[in-house]
PDB file of C-alpha atoms in Angstrom:
ATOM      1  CA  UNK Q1141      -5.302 -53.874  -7.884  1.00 62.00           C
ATOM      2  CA  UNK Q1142      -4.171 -55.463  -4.697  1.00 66.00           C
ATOM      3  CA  UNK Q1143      -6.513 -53.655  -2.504  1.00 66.00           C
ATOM      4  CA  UNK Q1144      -9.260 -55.324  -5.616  1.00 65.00           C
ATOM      5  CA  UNK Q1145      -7.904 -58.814  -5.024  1.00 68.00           C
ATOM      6  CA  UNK Q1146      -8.011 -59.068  -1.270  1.00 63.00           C
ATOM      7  CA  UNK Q1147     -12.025 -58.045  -1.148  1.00 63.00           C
ATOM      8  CA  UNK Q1148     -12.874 -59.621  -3.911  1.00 64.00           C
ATOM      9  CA  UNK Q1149     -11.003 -62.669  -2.516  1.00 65.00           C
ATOM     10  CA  UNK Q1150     -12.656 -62.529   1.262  1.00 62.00           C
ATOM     11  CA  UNK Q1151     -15.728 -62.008  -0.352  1.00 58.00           C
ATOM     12  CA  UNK Q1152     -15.964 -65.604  -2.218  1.00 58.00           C
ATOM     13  CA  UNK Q1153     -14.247 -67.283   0.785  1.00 56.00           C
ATOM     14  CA  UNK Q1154     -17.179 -66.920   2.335  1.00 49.00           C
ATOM     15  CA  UNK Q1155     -20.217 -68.127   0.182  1.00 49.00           C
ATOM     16  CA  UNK Q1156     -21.900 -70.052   2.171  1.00 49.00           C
ATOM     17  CA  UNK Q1157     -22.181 -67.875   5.206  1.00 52.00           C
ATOM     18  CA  UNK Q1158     -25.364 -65.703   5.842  1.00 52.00           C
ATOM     19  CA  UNK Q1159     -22.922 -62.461   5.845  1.00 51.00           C
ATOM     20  CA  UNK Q1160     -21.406 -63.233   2.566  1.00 54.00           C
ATOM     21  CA  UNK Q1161     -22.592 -62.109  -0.706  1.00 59.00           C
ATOM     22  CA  UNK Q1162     -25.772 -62.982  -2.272  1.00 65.00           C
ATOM     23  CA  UNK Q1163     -25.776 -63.889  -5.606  1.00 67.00           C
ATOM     24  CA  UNK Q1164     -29.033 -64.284  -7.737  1.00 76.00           C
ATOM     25  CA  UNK Q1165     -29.346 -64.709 -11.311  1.00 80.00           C
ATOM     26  CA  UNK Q1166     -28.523 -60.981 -12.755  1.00 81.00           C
ATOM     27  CA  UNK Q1167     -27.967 -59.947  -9.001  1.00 82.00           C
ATOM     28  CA  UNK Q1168     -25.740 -59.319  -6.433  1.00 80.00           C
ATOM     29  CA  UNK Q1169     -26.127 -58.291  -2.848  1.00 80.00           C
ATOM     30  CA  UNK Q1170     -23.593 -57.778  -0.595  1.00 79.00           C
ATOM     31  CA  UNK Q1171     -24.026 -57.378   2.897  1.00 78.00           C
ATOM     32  CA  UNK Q1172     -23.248 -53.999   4.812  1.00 75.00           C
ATOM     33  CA  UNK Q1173     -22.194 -55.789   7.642  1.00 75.00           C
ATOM     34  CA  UNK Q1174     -20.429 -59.166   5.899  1.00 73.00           C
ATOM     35  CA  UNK Q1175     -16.627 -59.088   6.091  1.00 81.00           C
ATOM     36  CA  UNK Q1176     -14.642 -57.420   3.445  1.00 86.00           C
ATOM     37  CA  UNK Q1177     -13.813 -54.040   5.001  1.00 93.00           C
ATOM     38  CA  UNK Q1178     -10.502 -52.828   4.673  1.00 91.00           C
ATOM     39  CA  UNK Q1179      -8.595 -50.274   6.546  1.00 92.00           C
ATOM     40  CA  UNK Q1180      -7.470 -47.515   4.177  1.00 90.00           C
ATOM     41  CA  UNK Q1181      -6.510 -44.985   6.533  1.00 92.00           C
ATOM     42  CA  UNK Q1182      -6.412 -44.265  10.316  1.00 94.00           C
ATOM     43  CA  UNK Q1183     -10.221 -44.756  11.404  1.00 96.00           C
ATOM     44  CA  UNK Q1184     -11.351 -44.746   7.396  1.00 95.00           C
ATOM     45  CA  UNK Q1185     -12.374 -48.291   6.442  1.00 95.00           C
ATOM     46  CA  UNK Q1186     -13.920 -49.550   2.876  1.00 93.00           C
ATOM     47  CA  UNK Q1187     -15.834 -52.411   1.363  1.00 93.00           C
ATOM     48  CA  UNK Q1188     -15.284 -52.676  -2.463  1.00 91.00           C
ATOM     49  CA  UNK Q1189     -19.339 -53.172  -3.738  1.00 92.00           C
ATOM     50  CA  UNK Q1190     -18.131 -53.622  -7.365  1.00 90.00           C
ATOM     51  CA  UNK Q1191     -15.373 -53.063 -10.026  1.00 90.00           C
ATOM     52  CA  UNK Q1192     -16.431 -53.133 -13.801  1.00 90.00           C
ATOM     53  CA  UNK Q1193     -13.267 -51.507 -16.262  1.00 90.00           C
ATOM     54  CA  UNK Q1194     -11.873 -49.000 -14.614  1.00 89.00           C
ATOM     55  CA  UNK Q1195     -14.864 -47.839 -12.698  1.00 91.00           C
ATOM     56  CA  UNK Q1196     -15.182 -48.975  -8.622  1.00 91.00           C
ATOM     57  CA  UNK Q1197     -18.059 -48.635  -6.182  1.00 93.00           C
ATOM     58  CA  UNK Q1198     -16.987 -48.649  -2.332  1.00 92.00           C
ATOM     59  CA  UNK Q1199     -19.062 -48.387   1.034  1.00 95.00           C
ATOM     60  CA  UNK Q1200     -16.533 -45.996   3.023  1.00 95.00           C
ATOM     61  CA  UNK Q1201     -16.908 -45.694   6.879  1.00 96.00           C
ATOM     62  CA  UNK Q1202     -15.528 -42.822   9.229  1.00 97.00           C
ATOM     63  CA  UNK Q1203     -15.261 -43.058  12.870  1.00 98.00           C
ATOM     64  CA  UNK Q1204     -15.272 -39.556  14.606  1.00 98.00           C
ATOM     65  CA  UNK Q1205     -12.320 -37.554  14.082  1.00 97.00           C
ATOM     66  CA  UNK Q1206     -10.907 -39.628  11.074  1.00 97.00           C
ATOM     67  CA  UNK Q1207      -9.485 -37.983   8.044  1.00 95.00           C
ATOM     68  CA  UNK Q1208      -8.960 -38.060   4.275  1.00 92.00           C
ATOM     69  CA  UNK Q1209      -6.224 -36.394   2.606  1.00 91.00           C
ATOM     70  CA  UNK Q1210      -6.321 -33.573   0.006  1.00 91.00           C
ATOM     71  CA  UNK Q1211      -6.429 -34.996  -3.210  1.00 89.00           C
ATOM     72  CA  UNK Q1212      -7.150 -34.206  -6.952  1.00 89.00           C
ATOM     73  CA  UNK Q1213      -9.310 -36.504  -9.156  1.00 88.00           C
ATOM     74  CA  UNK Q1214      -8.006 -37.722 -12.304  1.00 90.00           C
ATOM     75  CA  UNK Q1215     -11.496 -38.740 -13.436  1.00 90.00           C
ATOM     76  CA  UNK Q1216     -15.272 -38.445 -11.691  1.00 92.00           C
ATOM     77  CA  UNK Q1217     -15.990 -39.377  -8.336  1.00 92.00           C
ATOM     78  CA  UNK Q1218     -19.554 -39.506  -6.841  1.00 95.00           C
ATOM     79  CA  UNK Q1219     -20.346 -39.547  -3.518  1.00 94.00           C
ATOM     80  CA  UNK Q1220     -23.238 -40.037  -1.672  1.00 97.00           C
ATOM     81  CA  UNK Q1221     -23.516 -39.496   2.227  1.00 97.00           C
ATOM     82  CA  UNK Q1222     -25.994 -42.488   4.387  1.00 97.00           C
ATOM     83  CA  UNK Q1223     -24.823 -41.123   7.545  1.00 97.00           C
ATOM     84  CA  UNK Q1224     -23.444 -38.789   9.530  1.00 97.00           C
ATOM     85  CA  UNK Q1225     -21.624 -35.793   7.790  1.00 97.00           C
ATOM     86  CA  UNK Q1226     -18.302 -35.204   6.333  1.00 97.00           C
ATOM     87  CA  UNK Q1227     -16.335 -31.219   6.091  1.00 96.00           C
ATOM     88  CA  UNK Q1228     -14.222 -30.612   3.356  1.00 90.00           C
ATOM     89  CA  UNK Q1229     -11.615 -27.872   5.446  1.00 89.00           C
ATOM     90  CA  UNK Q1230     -12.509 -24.577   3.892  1.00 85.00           C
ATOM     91  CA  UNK Q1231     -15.387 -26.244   1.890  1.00 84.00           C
ATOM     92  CA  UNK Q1232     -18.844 -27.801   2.318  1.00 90.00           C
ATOM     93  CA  UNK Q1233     -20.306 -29.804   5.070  1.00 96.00           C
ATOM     94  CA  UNK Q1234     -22.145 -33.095   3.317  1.00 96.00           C
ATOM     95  CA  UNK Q1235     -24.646 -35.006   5.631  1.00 97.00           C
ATOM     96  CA  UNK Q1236     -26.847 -37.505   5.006  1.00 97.00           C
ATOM     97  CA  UNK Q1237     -28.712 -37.820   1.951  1.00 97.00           C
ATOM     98  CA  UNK Q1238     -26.281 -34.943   0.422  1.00 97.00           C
ATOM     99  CA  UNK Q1239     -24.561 -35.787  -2.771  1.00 97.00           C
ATOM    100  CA  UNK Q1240     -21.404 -34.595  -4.867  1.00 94.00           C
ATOM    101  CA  UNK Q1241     -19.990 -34.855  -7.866  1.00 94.00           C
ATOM    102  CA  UNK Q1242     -16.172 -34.125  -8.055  1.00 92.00           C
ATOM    103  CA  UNK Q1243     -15.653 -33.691 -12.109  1.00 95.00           C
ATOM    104  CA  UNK Q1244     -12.018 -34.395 -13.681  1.00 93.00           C
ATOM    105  CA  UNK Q1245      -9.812 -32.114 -12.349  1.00 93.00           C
ATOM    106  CA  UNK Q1246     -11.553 -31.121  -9.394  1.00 92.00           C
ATOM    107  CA  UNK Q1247      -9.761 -30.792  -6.227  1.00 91.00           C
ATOM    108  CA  UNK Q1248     -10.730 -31.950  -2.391  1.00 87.00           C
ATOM    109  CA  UNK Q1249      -9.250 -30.417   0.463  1.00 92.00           C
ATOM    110  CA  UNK Q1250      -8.685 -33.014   3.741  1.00 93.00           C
ATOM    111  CA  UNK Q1251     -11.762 -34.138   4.629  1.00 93.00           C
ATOM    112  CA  UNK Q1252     -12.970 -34.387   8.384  1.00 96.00           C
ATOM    113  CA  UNK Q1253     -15.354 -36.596   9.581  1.00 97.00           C
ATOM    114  CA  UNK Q1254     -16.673 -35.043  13.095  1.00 95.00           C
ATOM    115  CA  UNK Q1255     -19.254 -37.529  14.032  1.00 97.00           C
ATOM    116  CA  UNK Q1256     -18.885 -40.470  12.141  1.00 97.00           C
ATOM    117  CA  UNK Q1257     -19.903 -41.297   8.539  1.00 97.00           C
ATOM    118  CA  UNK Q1258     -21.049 -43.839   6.230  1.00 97.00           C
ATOM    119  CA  UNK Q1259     -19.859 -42.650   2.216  1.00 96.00           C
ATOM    120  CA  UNK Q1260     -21.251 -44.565  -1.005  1.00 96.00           C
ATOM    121  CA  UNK Q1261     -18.479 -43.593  -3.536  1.00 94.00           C
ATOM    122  CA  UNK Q1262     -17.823 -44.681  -7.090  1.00 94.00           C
ATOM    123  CA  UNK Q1263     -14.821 -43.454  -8.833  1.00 90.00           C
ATOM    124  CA  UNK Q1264     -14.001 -43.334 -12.459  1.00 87.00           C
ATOM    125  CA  UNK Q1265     -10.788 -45.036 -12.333  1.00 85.00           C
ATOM    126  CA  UNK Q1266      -9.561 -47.434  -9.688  1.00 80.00           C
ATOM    127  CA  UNK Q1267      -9.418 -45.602  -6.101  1.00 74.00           C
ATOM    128  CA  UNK Q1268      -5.457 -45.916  -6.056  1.00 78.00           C
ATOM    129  CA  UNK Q1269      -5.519 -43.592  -8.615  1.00 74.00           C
ATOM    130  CA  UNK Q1270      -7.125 -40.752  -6.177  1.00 73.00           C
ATOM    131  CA  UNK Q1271      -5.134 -41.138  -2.990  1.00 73.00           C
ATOM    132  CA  UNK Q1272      -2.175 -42.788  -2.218  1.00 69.00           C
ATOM    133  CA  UNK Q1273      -2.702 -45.543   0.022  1.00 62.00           C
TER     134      UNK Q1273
END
C-alpha cells in the first residue's frame, strides 16, 4: 500500500510535465521513461502502470547480475519479457517476447537477470503479497 501511494503520488506531482502521465478521456499513458520508478531490490527497479482491486500492473527493470528472490504466489502472476532475458535457477530462461503464467500456488526459484531485463508483470493481489520487500 505504501509502495501504491508513493507512485501513484510522484505520478500526479508531475502533470504538467512532458514525462508525466497522459491522461485522455477513457485513457491513460504513462511514460516508460517519466519518473515513478522505485527501487525494490538491489539493481531491480519498478514503475506501478495501474492498480484496480487487488490486481497491479508494474514495468520491472533488471540491470545485469540483479536478482529476485524465491517466492510462492498466493494468486496469478503474468509476466511478459520486452527485453533482455531472465533464468529462473534450475528453471527456464524467458527472453524477449516470452511469456509466463505462474498459477496460485506456483513456486519461483531466485531469478537471475544476466544481461539486463525489462518485465511487464501483473499480479493478482498487491505485489507485497509475493515478496517481501
Amino acid at each position: 500500500a505504501a509502495l501504491r501511494a508513493l507512485v501513484l503520488r510522484r505520478a500526479s506531482d508531475h502533470k504538467e510535465d512532458v514525462r508525466a502521465p497522459v491522461e485522455q478521456p477513457g485513457l491513460v499513458t504513462i511514460r516508460g521513461y517519466a519518473e515513478g520508478w522505485m527501487q525494490m531490490l538491489p539493481g531491480v527497479e519498478a514503475k506501478l502502470l495501474h492498480a484496480e482491486g487487488t490486481a497491479q500492473s508494474f514495468l520491472v527493470r533488471l540491470a545485469p547480475g540483479a536478482r529476485a528472490p524465491a517466492h510462492d504466489h498466493p494468486a496469478i502472476e503474468e509476466c511478459v519479457v520486452l527485453e533482455g532475458s531472465v533464468t529462473y535457477v534450475g528453471g527456464a530462461t524467458l527472453r524477449a517476447g516470452d511469456y509466463q503464467l505462474a498459477k496460485t500456488g506456483a513456486h519461483h526459484t531466485e531469478l537471475i537477470s544476466e544481461h539486463g531485463a525489462l518485465v511487464y508483470l501483473r499480479y493478482a493481489q498487491p505485489l507485497e503479497n509475493y515478496i517481501k520487500l
